[in-house]
Tab-separated table of C-alpha atoms in Angstrom:
chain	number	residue	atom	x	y	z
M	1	UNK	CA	-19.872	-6.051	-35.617
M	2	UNK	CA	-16.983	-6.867	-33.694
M	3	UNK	CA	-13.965	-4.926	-33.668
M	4	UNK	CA	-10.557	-7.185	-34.471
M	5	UNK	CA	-8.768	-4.397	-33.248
M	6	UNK	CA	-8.387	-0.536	-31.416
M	7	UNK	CA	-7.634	0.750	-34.829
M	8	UNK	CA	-10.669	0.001	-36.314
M	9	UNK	CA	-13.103	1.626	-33.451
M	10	UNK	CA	-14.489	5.222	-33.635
M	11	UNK	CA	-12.267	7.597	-32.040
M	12	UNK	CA	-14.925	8.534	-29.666
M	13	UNK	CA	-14.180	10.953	-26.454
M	14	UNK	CA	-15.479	8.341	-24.185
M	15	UNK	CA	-15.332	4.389	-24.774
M	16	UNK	CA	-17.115	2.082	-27.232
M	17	UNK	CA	-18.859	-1.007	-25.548
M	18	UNK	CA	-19.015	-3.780	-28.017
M	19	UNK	CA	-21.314	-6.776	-27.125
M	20	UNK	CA	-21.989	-9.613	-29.473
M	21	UNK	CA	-23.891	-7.630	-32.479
M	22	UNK	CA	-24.680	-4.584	-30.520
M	23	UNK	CA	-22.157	-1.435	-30.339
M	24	UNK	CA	-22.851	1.260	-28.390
M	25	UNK	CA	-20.522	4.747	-27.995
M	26	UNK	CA	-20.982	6.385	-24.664
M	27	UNK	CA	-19.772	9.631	-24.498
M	28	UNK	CA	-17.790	10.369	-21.483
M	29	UNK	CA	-18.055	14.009	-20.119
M	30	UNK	CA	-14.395	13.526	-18.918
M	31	UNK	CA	-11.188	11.335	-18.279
M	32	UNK	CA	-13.461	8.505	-15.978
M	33	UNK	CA	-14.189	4.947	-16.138
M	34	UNK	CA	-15.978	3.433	-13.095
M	35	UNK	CA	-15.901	-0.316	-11.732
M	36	UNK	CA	-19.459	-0.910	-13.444
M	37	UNK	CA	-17.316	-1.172	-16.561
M	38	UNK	CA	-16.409	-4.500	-15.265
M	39	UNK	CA	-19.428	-5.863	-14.093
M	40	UNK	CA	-21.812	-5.389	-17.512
M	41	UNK	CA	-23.508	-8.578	-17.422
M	42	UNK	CA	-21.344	-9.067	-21.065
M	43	UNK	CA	-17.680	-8.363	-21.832
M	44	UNK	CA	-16.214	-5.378	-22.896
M	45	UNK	CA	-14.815	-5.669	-26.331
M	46	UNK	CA	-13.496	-2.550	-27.376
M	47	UNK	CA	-12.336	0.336	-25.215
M	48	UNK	CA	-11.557	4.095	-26.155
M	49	UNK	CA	-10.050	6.360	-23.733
M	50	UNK	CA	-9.708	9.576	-22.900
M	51	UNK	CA	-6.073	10.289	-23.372
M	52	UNK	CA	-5.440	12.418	-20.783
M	53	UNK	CA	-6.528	8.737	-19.051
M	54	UNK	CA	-4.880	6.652	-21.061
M	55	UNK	CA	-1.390	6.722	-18.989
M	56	UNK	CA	-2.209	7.966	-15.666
M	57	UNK	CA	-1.412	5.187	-13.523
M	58	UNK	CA	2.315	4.732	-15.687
M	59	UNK	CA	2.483	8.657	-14.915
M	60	UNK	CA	1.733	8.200	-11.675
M	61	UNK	CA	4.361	5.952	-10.737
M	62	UNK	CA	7.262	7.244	-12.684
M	63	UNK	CA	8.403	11.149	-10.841
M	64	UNK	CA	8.656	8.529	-7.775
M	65	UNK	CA	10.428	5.574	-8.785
M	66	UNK	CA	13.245	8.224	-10.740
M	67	UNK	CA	13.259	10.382	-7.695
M	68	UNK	CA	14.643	6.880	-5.858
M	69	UNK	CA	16.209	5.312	-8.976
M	70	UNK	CA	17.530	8.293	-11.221
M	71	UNK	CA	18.739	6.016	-13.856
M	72	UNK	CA	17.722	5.925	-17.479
M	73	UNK	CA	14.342	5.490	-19.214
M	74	UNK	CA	14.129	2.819	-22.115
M	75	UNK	CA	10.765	2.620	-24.219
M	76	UNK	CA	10.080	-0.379	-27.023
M	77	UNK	CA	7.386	1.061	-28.686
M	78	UNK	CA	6.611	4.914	-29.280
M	79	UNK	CA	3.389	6.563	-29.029
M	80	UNK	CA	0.926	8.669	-26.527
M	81	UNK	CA	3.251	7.158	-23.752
M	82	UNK	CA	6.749	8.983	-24.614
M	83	UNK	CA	5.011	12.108	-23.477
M	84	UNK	CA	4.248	10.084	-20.095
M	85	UNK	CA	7.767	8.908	-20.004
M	86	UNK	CA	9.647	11.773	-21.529
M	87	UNK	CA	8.445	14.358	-18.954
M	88	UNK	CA	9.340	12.055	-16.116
M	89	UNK	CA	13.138	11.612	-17.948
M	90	UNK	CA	13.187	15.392	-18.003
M	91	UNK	CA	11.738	15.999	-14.458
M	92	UNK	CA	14.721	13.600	-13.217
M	93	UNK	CA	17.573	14.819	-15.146
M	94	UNK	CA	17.924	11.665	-16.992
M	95	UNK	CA	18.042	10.265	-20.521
M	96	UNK	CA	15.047	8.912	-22.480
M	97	UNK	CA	15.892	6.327	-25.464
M	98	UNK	CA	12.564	5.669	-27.534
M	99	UNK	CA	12.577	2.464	-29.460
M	100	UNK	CA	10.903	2.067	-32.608
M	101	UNK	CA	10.508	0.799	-36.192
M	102	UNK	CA	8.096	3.371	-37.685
M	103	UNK	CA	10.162	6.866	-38.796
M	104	UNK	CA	7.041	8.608	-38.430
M	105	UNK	CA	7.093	7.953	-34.409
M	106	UNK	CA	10.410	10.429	-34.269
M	107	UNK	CA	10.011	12.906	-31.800
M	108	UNK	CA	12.378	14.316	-29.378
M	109	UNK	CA	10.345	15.996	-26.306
M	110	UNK	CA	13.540	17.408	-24.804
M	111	UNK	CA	17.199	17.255	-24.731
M	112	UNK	CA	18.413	14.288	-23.600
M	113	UNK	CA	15.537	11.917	-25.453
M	114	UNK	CA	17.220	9.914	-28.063
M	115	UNK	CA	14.520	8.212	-30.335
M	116	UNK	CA	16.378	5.342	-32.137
M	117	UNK	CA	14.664	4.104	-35.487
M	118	UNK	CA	15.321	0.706	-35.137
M	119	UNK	CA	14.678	-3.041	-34.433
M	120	UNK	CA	14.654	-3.812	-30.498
M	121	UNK	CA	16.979	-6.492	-31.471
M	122	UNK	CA	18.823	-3.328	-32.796
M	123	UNK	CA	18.540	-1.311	-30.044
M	124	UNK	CA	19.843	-4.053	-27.115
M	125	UNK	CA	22.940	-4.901	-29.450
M	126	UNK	CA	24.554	-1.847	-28.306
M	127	UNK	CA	22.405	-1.246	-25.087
M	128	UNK	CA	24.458	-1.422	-22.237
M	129	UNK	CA	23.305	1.217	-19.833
M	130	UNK	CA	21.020	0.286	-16.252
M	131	UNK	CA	17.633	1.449	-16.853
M	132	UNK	CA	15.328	2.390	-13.677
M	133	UNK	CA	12.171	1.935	-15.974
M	134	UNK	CA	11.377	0.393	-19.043
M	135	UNK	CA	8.373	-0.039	-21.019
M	136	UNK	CA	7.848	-2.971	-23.587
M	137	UNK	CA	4.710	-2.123	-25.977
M	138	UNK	CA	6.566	-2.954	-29.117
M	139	UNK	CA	6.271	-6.205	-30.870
M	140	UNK	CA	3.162	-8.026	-29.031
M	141	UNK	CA	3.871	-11.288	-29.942
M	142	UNK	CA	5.320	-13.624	-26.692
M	143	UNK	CA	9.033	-14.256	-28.157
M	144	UNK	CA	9.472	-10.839	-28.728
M	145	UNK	CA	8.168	-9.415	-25.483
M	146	UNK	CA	9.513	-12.029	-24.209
M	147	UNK	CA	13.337	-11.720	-25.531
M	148	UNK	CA	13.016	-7.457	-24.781
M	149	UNK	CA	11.885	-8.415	-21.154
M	150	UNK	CA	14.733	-10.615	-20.501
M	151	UNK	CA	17.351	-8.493	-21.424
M	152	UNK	CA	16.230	-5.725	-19.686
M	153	UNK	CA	15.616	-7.468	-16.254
M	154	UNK	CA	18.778	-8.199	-16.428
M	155	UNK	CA	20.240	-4.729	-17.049
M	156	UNK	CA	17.363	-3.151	-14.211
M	157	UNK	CA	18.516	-1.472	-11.332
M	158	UNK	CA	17.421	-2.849	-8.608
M	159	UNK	CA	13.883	-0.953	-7.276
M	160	UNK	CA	13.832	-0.467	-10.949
M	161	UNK	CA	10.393	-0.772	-12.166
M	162	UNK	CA	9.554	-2.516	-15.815
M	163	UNK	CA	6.133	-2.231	-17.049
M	164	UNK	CA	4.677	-4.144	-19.817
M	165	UNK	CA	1.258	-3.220	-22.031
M	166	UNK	CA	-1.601	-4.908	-23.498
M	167	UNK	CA	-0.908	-7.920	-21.213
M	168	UNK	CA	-4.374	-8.243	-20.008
M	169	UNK	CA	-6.568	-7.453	-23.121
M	170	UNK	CA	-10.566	-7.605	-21.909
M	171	UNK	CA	-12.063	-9.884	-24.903
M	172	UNK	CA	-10.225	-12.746	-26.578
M	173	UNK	CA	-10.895	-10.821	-30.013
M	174	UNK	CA	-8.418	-8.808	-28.906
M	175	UNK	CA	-5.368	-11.867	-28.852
M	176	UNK	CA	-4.344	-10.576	-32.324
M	177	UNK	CA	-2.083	-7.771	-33.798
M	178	UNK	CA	-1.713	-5.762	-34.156
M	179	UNK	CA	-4.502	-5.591	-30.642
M	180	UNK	CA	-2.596	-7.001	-27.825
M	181	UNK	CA	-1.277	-10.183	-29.807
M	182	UNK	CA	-0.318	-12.719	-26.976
M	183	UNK	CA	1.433	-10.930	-24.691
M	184	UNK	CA	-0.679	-11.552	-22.088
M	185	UNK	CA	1.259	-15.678	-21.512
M	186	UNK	CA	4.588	-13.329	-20.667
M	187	UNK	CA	2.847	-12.197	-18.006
M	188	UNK	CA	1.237	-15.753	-17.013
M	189	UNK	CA	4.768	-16.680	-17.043
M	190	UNK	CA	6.118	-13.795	-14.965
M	191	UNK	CA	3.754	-14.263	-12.274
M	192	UNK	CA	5.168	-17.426	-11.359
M	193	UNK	CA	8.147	-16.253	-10.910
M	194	UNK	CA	7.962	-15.211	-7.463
M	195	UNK	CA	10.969	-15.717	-6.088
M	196	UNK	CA	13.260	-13.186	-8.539
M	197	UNK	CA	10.348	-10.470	-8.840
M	198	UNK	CA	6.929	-9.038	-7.628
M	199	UNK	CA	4.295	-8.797	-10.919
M	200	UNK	CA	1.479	-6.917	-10.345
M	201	UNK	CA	-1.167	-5.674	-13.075
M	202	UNK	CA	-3.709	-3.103	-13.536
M	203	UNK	CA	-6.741	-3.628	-15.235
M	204	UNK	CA	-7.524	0.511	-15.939
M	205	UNK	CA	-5.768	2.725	-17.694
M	206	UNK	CA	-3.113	2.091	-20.334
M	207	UNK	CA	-6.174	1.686	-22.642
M	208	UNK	CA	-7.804	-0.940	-20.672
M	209	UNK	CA	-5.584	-3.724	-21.819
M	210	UNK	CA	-3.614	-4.104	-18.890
M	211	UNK	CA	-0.503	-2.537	-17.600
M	212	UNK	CA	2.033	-5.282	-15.825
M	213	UNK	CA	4.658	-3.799	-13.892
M	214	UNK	CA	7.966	-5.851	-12.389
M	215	UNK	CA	9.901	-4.910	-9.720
M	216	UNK	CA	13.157	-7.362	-9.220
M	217	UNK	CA	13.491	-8.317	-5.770
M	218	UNK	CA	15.830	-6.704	-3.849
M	219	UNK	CA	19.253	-9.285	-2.905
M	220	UNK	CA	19.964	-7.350	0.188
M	221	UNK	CA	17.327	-8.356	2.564
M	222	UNK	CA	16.393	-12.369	2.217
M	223	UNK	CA	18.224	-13.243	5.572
M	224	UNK	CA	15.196	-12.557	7.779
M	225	UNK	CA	12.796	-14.695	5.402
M	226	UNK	CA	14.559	-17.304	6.244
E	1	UNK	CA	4.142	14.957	15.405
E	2	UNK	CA	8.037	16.118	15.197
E	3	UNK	CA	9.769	18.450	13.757
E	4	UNK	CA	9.352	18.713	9.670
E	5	UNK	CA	12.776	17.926	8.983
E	6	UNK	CA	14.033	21.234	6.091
E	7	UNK	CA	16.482	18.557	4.084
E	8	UNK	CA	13.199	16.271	3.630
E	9	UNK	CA	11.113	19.200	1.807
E	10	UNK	CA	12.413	18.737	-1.808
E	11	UNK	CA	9.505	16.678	-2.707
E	12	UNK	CA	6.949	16.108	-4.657
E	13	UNK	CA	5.185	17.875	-2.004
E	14	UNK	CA	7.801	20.620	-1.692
E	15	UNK	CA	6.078	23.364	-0.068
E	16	UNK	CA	2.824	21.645	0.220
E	17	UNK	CA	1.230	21.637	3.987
E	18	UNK	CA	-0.964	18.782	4.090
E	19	UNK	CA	-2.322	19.595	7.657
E	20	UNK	CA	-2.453	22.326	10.204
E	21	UNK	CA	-3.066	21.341	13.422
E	22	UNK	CA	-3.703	23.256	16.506
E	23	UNK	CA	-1.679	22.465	19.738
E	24	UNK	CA	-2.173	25.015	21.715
E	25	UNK	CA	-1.416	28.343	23.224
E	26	UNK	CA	-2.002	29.648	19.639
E	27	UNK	CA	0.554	27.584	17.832
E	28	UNK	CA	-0.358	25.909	14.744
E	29	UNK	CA	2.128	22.897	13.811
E	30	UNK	CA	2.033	22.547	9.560
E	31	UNK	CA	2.316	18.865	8.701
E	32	UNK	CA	3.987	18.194	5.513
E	33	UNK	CA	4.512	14.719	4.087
E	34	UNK	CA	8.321	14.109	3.837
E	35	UNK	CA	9.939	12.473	1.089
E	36	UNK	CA	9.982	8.408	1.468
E	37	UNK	CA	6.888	8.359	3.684
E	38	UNK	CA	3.506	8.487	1.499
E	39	UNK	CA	4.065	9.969	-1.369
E	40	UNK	CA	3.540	6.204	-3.433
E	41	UNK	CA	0.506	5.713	-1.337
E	42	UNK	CA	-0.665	9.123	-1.992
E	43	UNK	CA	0.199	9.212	-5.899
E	44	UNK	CA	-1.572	5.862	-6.224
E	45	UNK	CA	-4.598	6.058	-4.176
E	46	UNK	CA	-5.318	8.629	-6.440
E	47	UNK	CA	-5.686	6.972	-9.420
E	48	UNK	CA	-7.642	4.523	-8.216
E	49	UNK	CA	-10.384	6.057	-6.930
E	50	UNK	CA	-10.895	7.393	-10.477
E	51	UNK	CA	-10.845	4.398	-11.995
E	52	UNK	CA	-12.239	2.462	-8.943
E	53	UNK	CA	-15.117	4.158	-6.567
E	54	UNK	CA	-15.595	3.044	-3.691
E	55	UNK	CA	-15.099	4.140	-0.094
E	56	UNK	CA	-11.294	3.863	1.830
E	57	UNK	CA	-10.452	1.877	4.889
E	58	UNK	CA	-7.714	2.303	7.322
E	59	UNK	CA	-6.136	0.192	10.221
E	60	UNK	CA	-3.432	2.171	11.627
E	61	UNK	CA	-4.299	6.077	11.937
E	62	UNK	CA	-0.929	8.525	11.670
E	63	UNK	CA	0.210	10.439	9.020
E	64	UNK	CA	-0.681	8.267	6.159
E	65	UNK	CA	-4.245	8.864	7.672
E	66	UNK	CA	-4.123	12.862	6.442
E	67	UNK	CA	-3.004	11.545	3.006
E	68	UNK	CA	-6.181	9.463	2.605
E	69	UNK	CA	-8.371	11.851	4.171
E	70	UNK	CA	-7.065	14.439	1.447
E	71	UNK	CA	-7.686	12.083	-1.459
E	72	UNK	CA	-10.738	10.961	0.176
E	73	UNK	CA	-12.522	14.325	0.170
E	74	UNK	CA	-11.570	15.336	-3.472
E	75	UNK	CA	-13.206	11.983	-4.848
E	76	UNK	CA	-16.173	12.486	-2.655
E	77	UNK	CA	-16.160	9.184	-0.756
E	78	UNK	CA	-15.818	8.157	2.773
E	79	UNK	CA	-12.801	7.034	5.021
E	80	UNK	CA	-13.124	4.448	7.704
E	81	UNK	CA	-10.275	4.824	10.171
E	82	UNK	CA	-10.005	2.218	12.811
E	83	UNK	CA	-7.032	2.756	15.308
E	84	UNK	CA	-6.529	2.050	19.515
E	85	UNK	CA	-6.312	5.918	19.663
E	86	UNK	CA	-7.258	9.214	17.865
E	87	UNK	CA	-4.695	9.835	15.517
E	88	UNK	CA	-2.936	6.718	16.394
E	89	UNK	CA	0.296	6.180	18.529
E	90	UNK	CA	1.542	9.508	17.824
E	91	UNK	CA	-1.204	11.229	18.280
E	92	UNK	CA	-1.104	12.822	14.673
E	93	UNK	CA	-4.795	14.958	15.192
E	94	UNK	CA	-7.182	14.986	17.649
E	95	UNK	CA	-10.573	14.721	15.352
E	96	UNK	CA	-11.785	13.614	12.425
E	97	UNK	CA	-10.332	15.370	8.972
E	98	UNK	CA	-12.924	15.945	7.168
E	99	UNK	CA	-17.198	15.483	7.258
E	100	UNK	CA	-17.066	11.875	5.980
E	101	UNK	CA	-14.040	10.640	8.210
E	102	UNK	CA	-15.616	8.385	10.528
E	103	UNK	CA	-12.840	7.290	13.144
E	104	UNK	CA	-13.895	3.615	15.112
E	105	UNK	CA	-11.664	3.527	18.306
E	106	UNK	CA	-11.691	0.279	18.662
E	107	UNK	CA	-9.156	-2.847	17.864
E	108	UNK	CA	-9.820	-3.848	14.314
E	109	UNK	CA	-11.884	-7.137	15.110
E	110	UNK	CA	-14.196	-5.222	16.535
E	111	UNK	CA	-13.945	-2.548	13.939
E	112	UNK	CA	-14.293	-5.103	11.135
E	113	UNK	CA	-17.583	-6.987	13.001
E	114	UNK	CA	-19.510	-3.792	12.683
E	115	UNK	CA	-17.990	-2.584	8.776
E	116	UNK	CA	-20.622	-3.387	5.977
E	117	UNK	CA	-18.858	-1.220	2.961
E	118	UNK	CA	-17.164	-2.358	0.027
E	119	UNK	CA	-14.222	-0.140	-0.037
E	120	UNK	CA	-11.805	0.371	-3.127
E	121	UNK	CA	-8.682	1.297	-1.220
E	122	UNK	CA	-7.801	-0.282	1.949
E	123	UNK	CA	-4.741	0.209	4.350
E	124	UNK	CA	-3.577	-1.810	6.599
E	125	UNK	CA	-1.095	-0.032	8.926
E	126	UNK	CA	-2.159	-1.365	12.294
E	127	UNK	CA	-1.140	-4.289	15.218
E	128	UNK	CA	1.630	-5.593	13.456
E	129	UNK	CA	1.080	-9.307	14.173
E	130	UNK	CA	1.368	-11.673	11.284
E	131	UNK	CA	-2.250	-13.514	12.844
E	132	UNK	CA	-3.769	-9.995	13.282
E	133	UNK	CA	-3.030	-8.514	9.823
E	134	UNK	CA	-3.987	-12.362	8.044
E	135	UNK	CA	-7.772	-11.839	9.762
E	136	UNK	CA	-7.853	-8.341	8.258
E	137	UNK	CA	-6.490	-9.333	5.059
E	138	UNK	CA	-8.741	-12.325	4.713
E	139	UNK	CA	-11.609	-10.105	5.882
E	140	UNK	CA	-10.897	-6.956	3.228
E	141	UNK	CA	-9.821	-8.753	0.357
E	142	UNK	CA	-13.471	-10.347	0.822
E	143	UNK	CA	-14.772	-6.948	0.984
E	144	UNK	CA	-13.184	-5.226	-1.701
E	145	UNK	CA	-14.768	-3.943	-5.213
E	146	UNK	CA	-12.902	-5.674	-8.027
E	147	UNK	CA	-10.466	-3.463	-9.006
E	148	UNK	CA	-9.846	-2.361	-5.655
E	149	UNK	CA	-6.157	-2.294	-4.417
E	150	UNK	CA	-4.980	-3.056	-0.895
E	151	UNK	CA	-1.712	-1.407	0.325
E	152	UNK	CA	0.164	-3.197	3.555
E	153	UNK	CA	3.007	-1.448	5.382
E	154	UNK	CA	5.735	-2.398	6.786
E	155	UNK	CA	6.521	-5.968	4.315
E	156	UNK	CA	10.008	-5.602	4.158
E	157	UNK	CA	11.872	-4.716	7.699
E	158	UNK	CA	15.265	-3.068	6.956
E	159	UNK	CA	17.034	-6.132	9.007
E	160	UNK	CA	16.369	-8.848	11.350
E	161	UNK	CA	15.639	-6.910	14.173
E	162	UNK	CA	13.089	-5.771	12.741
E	163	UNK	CA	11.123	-8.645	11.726
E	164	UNK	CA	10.305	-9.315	15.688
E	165	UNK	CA	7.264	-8.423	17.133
E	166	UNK	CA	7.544	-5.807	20.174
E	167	UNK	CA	4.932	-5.102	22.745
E	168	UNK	CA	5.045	-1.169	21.365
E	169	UNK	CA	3.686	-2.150	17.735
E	170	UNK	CA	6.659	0.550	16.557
E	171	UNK	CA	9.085	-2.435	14.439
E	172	UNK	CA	7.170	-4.005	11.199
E	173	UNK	CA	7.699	-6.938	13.242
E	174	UNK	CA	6.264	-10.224	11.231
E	175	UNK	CA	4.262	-8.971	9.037
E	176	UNK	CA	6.164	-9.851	5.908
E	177	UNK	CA	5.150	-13.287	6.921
E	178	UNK	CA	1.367	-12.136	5.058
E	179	UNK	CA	3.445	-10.900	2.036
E	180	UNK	CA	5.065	-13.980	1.322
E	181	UNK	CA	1.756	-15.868	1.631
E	182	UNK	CA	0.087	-13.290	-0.679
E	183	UNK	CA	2.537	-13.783	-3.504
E	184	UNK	CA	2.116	-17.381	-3.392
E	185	UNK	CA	-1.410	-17.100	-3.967
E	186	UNK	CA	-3.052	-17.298	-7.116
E	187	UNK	CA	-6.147	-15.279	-6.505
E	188	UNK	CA	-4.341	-11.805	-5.925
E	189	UNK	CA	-1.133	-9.934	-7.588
E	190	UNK	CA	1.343	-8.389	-4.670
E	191	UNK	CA	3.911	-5.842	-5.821
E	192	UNK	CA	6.100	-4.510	-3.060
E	193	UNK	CA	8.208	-1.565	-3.035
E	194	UNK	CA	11.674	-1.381	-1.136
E	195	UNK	CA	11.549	2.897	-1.082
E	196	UNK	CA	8.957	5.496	0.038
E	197	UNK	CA	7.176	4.186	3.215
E	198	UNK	CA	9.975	4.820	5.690
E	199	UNK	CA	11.511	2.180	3.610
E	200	UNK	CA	9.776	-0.631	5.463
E	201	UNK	CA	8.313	-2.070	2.404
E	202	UNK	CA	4.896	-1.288	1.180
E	203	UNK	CA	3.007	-3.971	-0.646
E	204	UNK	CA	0.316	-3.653	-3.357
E	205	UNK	CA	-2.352	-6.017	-3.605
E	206	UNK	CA	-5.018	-6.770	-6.418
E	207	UNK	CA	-7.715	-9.115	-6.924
E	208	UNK	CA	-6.741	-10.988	-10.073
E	209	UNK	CA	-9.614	-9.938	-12.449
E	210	UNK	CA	-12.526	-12.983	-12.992
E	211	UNK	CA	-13.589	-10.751	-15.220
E	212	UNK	CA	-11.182	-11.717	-18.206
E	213	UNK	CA	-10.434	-15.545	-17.579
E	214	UNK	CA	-12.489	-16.856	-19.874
E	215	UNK	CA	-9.274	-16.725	-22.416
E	216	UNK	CA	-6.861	-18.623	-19.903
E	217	UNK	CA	-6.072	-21.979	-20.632
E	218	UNK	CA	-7.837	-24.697	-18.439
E	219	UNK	CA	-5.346	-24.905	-16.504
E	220	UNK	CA	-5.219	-21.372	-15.111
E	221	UNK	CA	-9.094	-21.778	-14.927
E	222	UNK	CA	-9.419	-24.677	-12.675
């Protein structure tokens, strides 16, 4: 059986390794995943994590970048990664907006996060702040991650980082929604584009479907590249 | 080593001493790792070594070394320094940091003719030569596990006095030059950031994963 999406796979502690016919659960004693993971002689299908894995790398990355950059947090798409984001807001002094559609996802970790029940489209009508980070996991089809990234490149700080999920899903079972859908040709686009920004994605963590993160390049210092 | 500058210690490391070493007449010198030198390096290298075993090289020994070393002994894997001097130009420690800390003295040809691992982190902090650091990239990137990353200092010099090479290997000097070749290649993803590493740029590398491509369109293939 093949798994046309997360939802569908046992919520195992551990990961779910789904080749051709064949599932198998492993049970992982604790928050790991090791590089053999990528070299089974057959693809990986399906992937639980741990959740205290799941964002670590996002985690990671964020006290730092708002320590430099100690501008607003945006989110499109709520879930297990407002905790991530909303402790690093808090940490930093600075506001959290969470984007989404579903009411259910309303939460509000600490004083200044704002969730805002609503469209993206919504949301970046009235958005007119300078985020420092932003993280698109809402919509997964291209336009839409597409149109989000856009306008929020354009509103980064600069050394502002944006990061963007499920844009390197490990089986092509898992190009559908609502999976990873085809976000992953945003980031086949982005990484062209390496004059405006730096693109750079990790395979691990963030659920194993790839985390992209965008840095805009900096105007100040092209003179010596010359 | 200087002085720990007091206005640098509200850090992530705020309080944290890193090292302690011993110069002499009884005096013990704490080394802490002030804000906007490692602390990326350090957060990062982290991570990957969970997700990514495998052993850590270094070309360049200083402070960055004692970050490694630290996150090198709580993963349980080995770190391959390679430098012209113990402890590097300034002379940062006098011996190896930990059991598996194996320090080559020895310029990083040499160093990489004799280096059979396949190591998940690499630095590259050493001659800073745009033909040096090419070999060593060329040579690592060969070397490294899949999901591996490979962290290069000093990509983005403050200004153009900077960028030129000087005989003391202290300004990034051309080194940027490898950057911009990186992110024109297709085979690897570069992300560089302008803060934390004295603000002389450090750049990320990854190997782009052959792993997934089989869902890339034939053109991204070939």
């Amino acid at each position: 059986m093949i798994y046309k999406n997360t939802k569908d796979m046992p919520s195992a502690m551990g990961f779910t390794l789904v080749t051709g016919d064949k599932r198998e659960v492993v049970k992982c004693p604790g928050p790991r995943f090791h590089t053999w993971d990528l070299l089974q002689p057959e693809p990986i299908i399906g992937v639980r994590y741990n959740k205290m894995a799941g964002w670590a790398i996002l985690e990671k990355q964020c006290d730092i970048i708002l320590y430099f950059r100690p501008y607003c947090v945006v989110e499109i798409g709520a879930g297990e990664s407002s905790k991530v984001l909303a402790l690093a807001a808090e940490r930093a002094g600075v506001t959290f907006h969470s984007v989404d559609i579903r009411p259910e996802k309303k939460a509000k970790y600490f004083y200044s996060h704002i969730y805002h029940n609503m469209t993206s489209e919504e949301f970046m009508d009235d958005f007119e702040d300078n985020p420092a980070i932003v993280l698109i996991d809402g919509d997964h089809h291209y336009e839409a991650a597409k149109e989000e990234f856009d306008f929020f490149f354009e509103k980064l700080v600069p050394g502002g980082v944006i990061f963007i999920h499920d844009t390197l899903p490990p089986a092509k079972e898992l190009l559908v929604e609502p999976a990873c859908g085809d976000v992953y040709k945003l980031r086949q686009e982005l990484e062209k584009r390496t004059d405006e920004m730096d693109c750079f994605s990790w395979p691990y963590s963030a659920d194993w479907m790839g985390l992209t993160q965008i840095i805009k390049k900096e105007k100040g210092r092209p003179y010596w590249e010359k | 080593m200087g002085k720990v500058d007091e206005t640098l210690r509200k850090t992530f490391f705020e309080g944290k001493i890193v090292y302690k070493k011993d110069v002499g007449n009884n005096t013990i010198l704490n080394i802490t790792i002030p804000l906007g030198s490692w602390d990326i390096l350090d957060a990062i290298v982290a991570k990957v070594l969970k997700y990514a075993k495998g052993d850590i090289v270094e070309v360049g020994m200083g402070e960055s070394s004692i970050v490694l070393a630290s996150r090198a002994n709580e993963a349980g894997v080995s770190l391959y320094s390679c430098d012209l001097q113990m402890g590097g130009m300034f002379r940062v420690f006098d011996n190896p940091l930990f059991k598996n800390h194996f320090c080559y003295i020895e310029r990083s040809e040499h160093f990489m003719e004799k280096y059979e691992g396949r190591p998940s982190v690499v630095f590259l902090d050493g001659e800073h030569k745009y033909e040096t650091v090419k070999k060593e990239v060329d040579f690592f990137l060969s070397k490294m596990t899949p999901s591996g990353v490979m962290f290069l200092h000093d990509t983005l010099p403050k200004n153009e006095e900077q960028s030129v090479v000087d005989d003391e290997g202290i300004s990034p000097g051309d080194v940027y030059r490898i950057r911009r070749d990186l992110e024109l290649s297709e085979k690897v993803d570069c992300f560089t950031w302008p803060y934390s590493a004295l603000s002389m740029g450090l750049t990320m590398v990854i190997k782009r994963n052959i792993r997934r491509e089989y869902w890339l369109n034939e053109t991204e293939k070939s």
